[in-house]
Short mmCIF file of C-alpha atoms and ligand atoms in Angstrom, two decimals:
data_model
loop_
_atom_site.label_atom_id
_atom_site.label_comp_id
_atom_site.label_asym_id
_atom_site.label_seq_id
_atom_site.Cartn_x
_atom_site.Cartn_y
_atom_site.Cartn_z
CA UNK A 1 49.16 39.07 113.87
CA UNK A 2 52.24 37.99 115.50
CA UNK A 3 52.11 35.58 118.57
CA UNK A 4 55.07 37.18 120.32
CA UNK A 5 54.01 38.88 123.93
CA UNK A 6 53.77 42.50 123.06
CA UNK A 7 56.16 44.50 125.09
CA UNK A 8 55.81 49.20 124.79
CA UNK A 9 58.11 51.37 125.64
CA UNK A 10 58.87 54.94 125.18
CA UNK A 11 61.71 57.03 125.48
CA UNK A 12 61.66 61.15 126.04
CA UNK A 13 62.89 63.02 123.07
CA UNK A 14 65.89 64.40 124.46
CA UNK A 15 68.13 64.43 121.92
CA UNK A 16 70.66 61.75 121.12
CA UNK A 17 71.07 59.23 123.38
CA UNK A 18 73.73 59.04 126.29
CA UNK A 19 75.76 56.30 128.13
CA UNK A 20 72.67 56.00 130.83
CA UNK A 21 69.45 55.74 127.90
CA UNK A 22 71.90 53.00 126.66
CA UNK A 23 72.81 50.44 129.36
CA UNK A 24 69.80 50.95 131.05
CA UNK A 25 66.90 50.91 127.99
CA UNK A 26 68.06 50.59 124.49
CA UNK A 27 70.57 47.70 124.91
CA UNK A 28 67.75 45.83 126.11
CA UNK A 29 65.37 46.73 123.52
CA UNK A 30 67.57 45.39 121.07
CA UNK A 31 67.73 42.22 122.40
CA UNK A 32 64.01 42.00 122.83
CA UNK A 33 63.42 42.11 119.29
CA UNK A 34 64.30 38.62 119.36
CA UNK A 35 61.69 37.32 121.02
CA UNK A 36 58.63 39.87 121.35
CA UNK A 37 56.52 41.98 119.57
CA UNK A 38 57.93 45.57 120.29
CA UNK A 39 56.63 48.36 119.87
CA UNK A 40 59.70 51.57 120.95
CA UNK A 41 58.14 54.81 121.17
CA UNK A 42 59.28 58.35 120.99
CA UNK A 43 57.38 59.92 123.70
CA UNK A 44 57.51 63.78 122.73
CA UNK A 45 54.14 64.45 124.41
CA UNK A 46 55.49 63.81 127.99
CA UNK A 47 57.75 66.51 127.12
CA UNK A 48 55.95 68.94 127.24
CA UNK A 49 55.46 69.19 131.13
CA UNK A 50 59.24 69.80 131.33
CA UNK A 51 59.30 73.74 129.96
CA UNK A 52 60.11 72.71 126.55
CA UNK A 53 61.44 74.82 123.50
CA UNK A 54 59.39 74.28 120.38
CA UNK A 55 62.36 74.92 117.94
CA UNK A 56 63.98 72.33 119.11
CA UNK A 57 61.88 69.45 119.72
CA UNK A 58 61.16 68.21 116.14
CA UNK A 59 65.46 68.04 116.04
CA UNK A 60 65.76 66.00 119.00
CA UNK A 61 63.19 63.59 117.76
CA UNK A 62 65.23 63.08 114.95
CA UNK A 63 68.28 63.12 116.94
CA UNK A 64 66.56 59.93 119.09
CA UNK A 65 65.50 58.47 116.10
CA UNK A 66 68.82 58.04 114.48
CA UNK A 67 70.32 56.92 118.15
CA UNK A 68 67.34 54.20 117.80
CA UNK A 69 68.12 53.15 114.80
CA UNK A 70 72.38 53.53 114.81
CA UNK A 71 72.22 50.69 118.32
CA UNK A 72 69.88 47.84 116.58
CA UNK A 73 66.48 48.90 116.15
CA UNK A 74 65.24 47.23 113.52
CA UNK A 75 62.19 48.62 111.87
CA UNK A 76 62.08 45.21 109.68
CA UNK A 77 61.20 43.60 113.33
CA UNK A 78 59.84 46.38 115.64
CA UNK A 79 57.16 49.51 115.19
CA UNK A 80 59.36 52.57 115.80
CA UNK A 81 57.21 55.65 116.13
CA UNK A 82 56.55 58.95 117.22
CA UNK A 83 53.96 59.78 119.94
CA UNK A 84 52.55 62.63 118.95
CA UNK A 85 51.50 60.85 115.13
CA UNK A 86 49.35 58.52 116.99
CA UNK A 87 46.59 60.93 118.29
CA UNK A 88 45.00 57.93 119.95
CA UNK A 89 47.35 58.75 123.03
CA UNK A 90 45.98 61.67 124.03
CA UNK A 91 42.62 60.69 123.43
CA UNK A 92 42.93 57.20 125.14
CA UNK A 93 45.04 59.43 128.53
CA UNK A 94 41.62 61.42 128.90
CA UNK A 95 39.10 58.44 128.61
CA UNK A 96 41.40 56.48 131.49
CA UNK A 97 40.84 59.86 133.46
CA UNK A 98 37.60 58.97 134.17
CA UNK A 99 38.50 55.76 136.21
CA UNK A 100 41.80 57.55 138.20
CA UNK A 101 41.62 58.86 141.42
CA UNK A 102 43.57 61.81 141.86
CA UNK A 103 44.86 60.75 144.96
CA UNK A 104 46.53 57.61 143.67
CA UNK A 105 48.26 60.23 141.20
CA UNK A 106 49.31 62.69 143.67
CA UNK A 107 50.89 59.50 145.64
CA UNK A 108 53.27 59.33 142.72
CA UNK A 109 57.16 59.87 143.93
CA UNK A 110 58.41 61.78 141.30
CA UNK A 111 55.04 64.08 140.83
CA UNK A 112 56.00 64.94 144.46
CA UNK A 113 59.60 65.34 143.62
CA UNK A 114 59.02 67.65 140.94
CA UNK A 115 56.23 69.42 141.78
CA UNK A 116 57.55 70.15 145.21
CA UNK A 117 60.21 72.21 143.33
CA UNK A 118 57.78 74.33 141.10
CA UNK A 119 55.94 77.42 142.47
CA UNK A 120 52.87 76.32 139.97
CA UNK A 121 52.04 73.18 138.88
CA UNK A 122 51.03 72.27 135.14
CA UNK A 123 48.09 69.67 135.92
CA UNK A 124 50.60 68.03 133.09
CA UNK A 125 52.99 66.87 135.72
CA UNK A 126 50.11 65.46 137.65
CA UNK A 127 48.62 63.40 134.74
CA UNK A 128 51.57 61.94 133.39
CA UNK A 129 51.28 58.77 134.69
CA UNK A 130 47.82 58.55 132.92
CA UNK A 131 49.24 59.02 129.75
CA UNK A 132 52.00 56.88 130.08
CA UNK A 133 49.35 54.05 130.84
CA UNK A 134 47.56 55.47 127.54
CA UNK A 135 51.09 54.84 125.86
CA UNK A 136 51.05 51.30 126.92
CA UNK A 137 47.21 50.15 127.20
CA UNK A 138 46.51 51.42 123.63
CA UNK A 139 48.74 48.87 121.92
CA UNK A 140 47.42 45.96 124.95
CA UNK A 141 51.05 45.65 125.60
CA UNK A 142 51.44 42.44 128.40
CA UNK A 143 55.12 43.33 128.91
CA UNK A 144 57.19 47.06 129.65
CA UNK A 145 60.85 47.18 129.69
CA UNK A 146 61.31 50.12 132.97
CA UNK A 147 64.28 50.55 134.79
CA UNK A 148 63.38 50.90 138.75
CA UNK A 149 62.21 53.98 138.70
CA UNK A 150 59.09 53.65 136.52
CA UNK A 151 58.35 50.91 138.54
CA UNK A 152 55.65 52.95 140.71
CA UNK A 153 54.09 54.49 137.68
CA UNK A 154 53.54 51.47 135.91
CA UNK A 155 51.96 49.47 139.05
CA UNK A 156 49.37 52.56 138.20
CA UNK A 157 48.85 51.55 134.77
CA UNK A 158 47.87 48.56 136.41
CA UNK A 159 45.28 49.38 138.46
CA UNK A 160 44.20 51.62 136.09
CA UNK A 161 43.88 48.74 133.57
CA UNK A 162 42.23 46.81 136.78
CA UNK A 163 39.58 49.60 137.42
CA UNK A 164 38.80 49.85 133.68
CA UNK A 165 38.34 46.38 132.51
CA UNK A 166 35.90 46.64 136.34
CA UNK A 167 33.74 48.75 134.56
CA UNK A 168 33.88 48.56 130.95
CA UNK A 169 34.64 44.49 130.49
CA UNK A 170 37.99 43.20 129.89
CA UNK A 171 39.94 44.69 126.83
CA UNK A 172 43.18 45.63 128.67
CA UNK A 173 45.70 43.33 129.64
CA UNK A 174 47.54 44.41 133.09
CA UNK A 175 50.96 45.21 131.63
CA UNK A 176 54.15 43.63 133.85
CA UNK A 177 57.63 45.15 134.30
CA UNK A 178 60.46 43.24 132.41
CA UNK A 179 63.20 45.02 134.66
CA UNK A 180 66.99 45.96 132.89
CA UNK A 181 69.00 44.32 135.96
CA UNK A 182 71.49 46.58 135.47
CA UNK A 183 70.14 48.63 138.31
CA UNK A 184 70.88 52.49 138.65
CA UNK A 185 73.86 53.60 136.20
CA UNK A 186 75.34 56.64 138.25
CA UNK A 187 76.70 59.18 136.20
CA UNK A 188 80.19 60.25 135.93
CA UNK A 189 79.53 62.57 139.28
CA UNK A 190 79.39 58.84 140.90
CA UNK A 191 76.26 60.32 142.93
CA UNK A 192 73.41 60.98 140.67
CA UNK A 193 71.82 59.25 138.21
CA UNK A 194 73.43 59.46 134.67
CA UNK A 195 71.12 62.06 132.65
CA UNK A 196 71.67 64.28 130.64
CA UNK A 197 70.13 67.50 131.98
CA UNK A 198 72.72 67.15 134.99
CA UNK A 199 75.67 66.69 132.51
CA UNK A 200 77.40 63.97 134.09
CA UNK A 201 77.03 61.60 131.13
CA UNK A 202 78.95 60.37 127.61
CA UNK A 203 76.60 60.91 124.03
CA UNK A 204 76.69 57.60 122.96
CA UNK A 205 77.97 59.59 119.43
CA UNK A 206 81.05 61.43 121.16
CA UNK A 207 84.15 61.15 119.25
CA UNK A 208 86.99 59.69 121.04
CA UNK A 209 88.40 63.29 122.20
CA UNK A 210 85.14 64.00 123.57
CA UNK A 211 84.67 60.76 125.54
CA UNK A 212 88.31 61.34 126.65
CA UNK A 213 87.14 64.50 127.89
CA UNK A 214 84.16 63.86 130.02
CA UNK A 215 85.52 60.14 131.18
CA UNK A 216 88.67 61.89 132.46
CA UNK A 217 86.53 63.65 135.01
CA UNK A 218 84.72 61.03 136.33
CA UNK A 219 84.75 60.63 140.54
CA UNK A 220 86.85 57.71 141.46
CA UNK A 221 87.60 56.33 145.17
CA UNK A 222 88.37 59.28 147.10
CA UNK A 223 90.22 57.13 149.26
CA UNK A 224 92.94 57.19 146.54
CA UNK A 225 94.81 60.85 146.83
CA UNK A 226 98.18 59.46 145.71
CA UNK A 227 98.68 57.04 142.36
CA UNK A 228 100.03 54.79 144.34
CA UNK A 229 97.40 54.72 147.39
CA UNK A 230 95.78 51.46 147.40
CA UNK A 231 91.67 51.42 145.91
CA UNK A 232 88.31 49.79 146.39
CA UNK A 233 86.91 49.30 142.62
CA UNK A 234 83.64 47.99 144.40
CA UNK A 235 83.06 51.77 145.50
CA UNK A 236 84.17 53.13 142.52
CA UNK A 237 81.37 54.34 139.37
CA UNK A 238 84.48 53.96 136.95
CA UNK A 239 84.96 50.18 137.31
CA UNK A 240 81.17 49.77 137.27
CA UNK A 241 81.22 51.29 134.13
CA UNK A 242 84.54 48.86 132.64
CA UNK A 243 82.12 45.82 133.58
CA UNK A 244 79.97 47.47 130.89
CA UNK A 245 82.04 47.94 128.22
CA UNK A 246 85.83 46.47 128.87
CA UNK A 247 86.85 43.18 127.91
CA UNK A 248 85.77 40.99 130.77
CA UNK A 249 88.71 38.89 130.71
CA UNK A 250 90.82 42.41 131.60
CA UNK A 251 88.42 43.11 134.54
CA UNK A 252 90.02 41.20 136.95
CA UNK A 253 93.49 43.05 136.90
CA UNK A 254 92.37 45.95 136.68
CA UNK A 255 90.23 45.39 140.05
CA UNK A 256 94.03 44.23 141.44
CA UNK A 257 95.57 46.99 140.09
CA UNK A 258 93.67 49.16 141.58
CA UNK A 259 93.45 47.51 145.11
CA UNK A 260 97.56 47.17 144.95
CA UNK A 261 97.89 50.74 144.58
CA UNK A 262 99.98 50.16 141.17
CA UNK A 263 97.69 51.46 138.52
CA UNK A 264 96.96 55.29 138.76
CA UNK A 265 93.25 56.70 138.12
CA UNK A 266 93.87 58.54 135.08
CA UNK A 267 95.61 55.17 133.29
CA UNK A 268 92.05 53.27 134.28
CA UNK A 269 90.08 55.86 133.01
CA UNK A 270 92.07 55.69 129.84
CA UNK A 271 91.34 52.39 129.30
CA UNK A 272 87.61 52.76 130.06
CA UNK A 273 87.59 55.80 127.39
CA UNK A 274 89.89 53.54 124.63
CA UNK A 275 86.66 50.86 125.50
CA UNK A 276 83.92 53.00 125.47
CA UNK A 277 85.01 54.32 122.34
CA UNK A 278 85.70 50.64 120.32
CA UNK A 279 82.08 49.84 121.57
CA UNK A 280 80.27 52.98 119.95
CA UNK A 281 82.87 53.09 117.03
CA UNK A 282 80.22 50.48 114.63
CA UNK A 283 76.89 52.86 116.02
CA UNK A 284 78.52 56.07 114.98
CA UNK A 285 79.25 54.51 111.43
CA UNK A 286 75.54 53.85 111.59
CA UNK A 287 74.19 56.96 112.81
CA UNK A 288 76.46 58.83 110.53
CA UNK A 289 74.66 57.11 107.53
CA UNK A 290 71.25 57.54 109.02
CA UNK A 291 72.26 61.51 109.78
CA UNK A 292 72.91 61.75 105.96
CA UNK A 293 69.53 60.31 105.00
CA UNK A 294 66.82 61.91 106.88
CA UNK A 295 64.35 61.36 104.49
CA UNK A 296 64.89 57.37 105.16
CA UNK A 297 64.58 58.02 108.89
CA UNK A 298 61.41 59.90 108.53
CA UNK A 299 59.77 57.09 106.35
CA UNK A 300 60.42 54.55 108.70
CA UNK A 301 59.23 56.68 111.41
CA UNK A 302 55.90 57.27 109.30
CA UNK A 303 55.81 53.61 108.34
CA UNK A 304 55.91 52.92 112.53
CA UNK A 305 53.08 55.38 112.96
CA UNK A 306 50.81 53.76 110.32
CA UNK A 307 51.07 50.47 111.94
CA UNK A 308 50.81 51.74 115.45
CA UNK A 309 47.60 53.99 113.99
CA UNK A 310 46.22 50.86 112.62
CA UNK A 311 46.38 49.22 115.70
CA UNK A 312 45.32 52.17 118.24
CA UNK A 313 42.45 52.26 115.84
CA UNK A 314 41.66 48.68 116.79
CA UNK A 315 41.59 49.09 120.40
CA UNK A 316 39.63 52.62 120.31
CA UNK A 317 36.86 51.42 118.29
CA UNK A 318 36.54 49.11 121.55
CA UNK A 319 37.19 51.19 123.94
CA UNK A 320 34.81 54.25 122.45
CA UNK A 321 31.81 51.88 122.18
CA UNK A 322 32.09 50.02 125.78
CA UNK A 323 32.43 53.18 127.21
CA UNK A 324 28.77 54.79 125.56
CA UNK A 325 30.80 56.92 122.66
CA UNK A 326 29.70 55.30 119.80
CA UNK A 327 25.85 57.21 119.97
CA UNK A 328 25.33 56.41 115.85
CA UNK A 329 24.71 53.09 117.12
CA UNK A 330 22.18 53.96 119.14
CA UNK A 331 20.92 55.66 116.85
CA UNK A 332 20.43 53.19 114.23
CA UNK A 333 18.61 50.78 117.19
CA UNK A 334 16.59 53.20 118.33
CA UNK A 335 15.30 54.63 114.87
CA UNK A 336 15.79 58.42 114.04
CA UNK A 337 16.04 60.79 116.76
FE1 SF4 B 1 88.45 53.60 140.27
FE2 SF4 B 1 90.16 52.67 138.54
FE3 SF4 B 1 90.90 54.57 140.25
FE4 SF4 B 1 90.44 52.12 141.11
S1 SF4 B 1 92.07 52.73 139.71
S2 SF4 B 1 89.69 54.00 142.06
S3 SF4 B 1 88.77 51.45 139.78
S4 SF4 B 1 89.41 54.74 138.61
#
């Protein structure tokens, strides 16, 4: 077994991945398989709160899987699965039940986000959280990669751990955040978050028409109505986004530019397209070779799953018998019933 600190995280099957699940998760990820033992998860069960279609989940499973794969994942280096081939999850989410209070789930921002939004509520949406600590606690993970937001929910899996290893005796480490520092990436609406469901993001796959298309309508300063009025990159989601992917040494005069008035909006988006483009240009190649060999991205997906089973298995058989579910042992100490 390796010695690296274990890091989990999972990503919602929504398809291919976007400009946002790339600066603010996967670029990470690929740098932590330097240095830890990762295990990156495709979380299809928590999408099932959301109103899913059927038809087209196993597709955007596949579609995430390539997008894994095509910006570094390394299945040589990292377990790259599929939630829903580790039945362990689901089991582990309803044992940890039994030491949540409802209270500290209903506490949970986005449960009241969502739910306040919904005329009825799938008790899904309420135990998310509990899964999402199943995600993580099954594989003892010490470290999660979460961008701010999951923050809340994984101080949960905490205390759930806490409250557990209280009752049962310590098997579950209390997993800590590794944050991105990139903070929130805004999407091209400059307001919201970048996701896809509010289509105000770039698929990190677009062809350079297509990135040309949705950068061109990204919000800049609305201080600038003329070219030549002068600009305040600092308040502006399109230079936030050239510190991501533009040459640094070009960032600079393009800041000047735009305070002096004498470079236009749609000649800095331009550039930030022509750069976003160059970036993805070597994961596209990828992905395109991954797209035309399924059958290689499913057996590295069932490769992932056996190892995660294997080691799910381990921390079940624990778990089962400290929490009175393995009764054949009894049995055996207690003679025939
Ligand atoms: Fe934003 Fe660039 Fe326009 Fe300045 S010139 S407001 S940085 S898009």
């Amino acid at each position: 077994m390796s010695n690296r600190t274990r890091i989990f995280s999972g990503m919602q099957p929504s398809g291919e991945a976007h400009l946002g699940n790339y600066l603010g998760a996967l670029r990470q990820w690929v740098d932590h398989q330097d240095d830890h033992d990762c295990y990156f998860c495709i979380v299809d069960q928590h999408a099932l709160t959301g109103g899913h279609e059927p038809s087209e989940l196993p597709r955007r499973v596949f579609d995430l899987a390539v997008s894994f794969l095509a910006v570094g994942l390394d299945p040589e280096r990292s377990t790259i699965f599929v939630q829903s081939d580790v039945q362990e999850h689901t089991e582990l989410a309803w044992l940890l039940n039994a030491v949540t209070p409802v209270g500290d789930l209903e506490r949970m921002t986005q449960y009241k986000d969502k739910s306040s939004r919904l005329e009825s509520i799938p008790a899904g949406l309420l135990n998310y959280p509990i899964l999402q600590a199943a995600d993580i606690l099954l594989y003892r993970a010490e470290r999660v990669p979460v961008g701010e937001d999951q923050l809340q929910h994984l101080e949960l899996a905490r205390e759930i751990a806490r409250k557990w290893n209280h009752r049962f005796g310590e098997v579950f480490p209390e997993p800590r955040p590794i944050l991105s520092g990139v903070g929130r990436i805004l999407g091209l609406d400059g307001d919201a978050k970048m996701s896809k469901s509010l289509d105000n993001t770039v698929r990190i796959l677009a062809d350079s028409d297509e990135i040309w298309s949705r950068v061109r309508t990204a919000v800049t300063d609305p201080q600038r109505v003329r070219r030549d009025d002068p600009g305040r990159p600092e308040v502006c989601n399109v230079f936030s986004l050239h510190k991501h992917f533009t040459d640094p040494a070009r960032i600079p005069d393009i800041a000047d530019q735009c305070r002096a008035g004498t470079r236009g909006c749609v000649d800095c988006k331009r550039i930030l397209a022509d750069s976003i483009d160059e970036h993805f240009a070597p994961i596209r190649e990828r992905a395109r070779k991954f797209t035309e060999r399924p059958g290689r991205v499913r057996e590295i997906l069932e490769a992932g799953a056996e190892r995660a089973r294997t080691e799910a298995a381990r921390t079940m058989h624990e778990v089962r018998e400290r929490m009175g579910l393995d009764w054949r042992r009894a049995a055996i100490a207690t003679g025939p019933l």
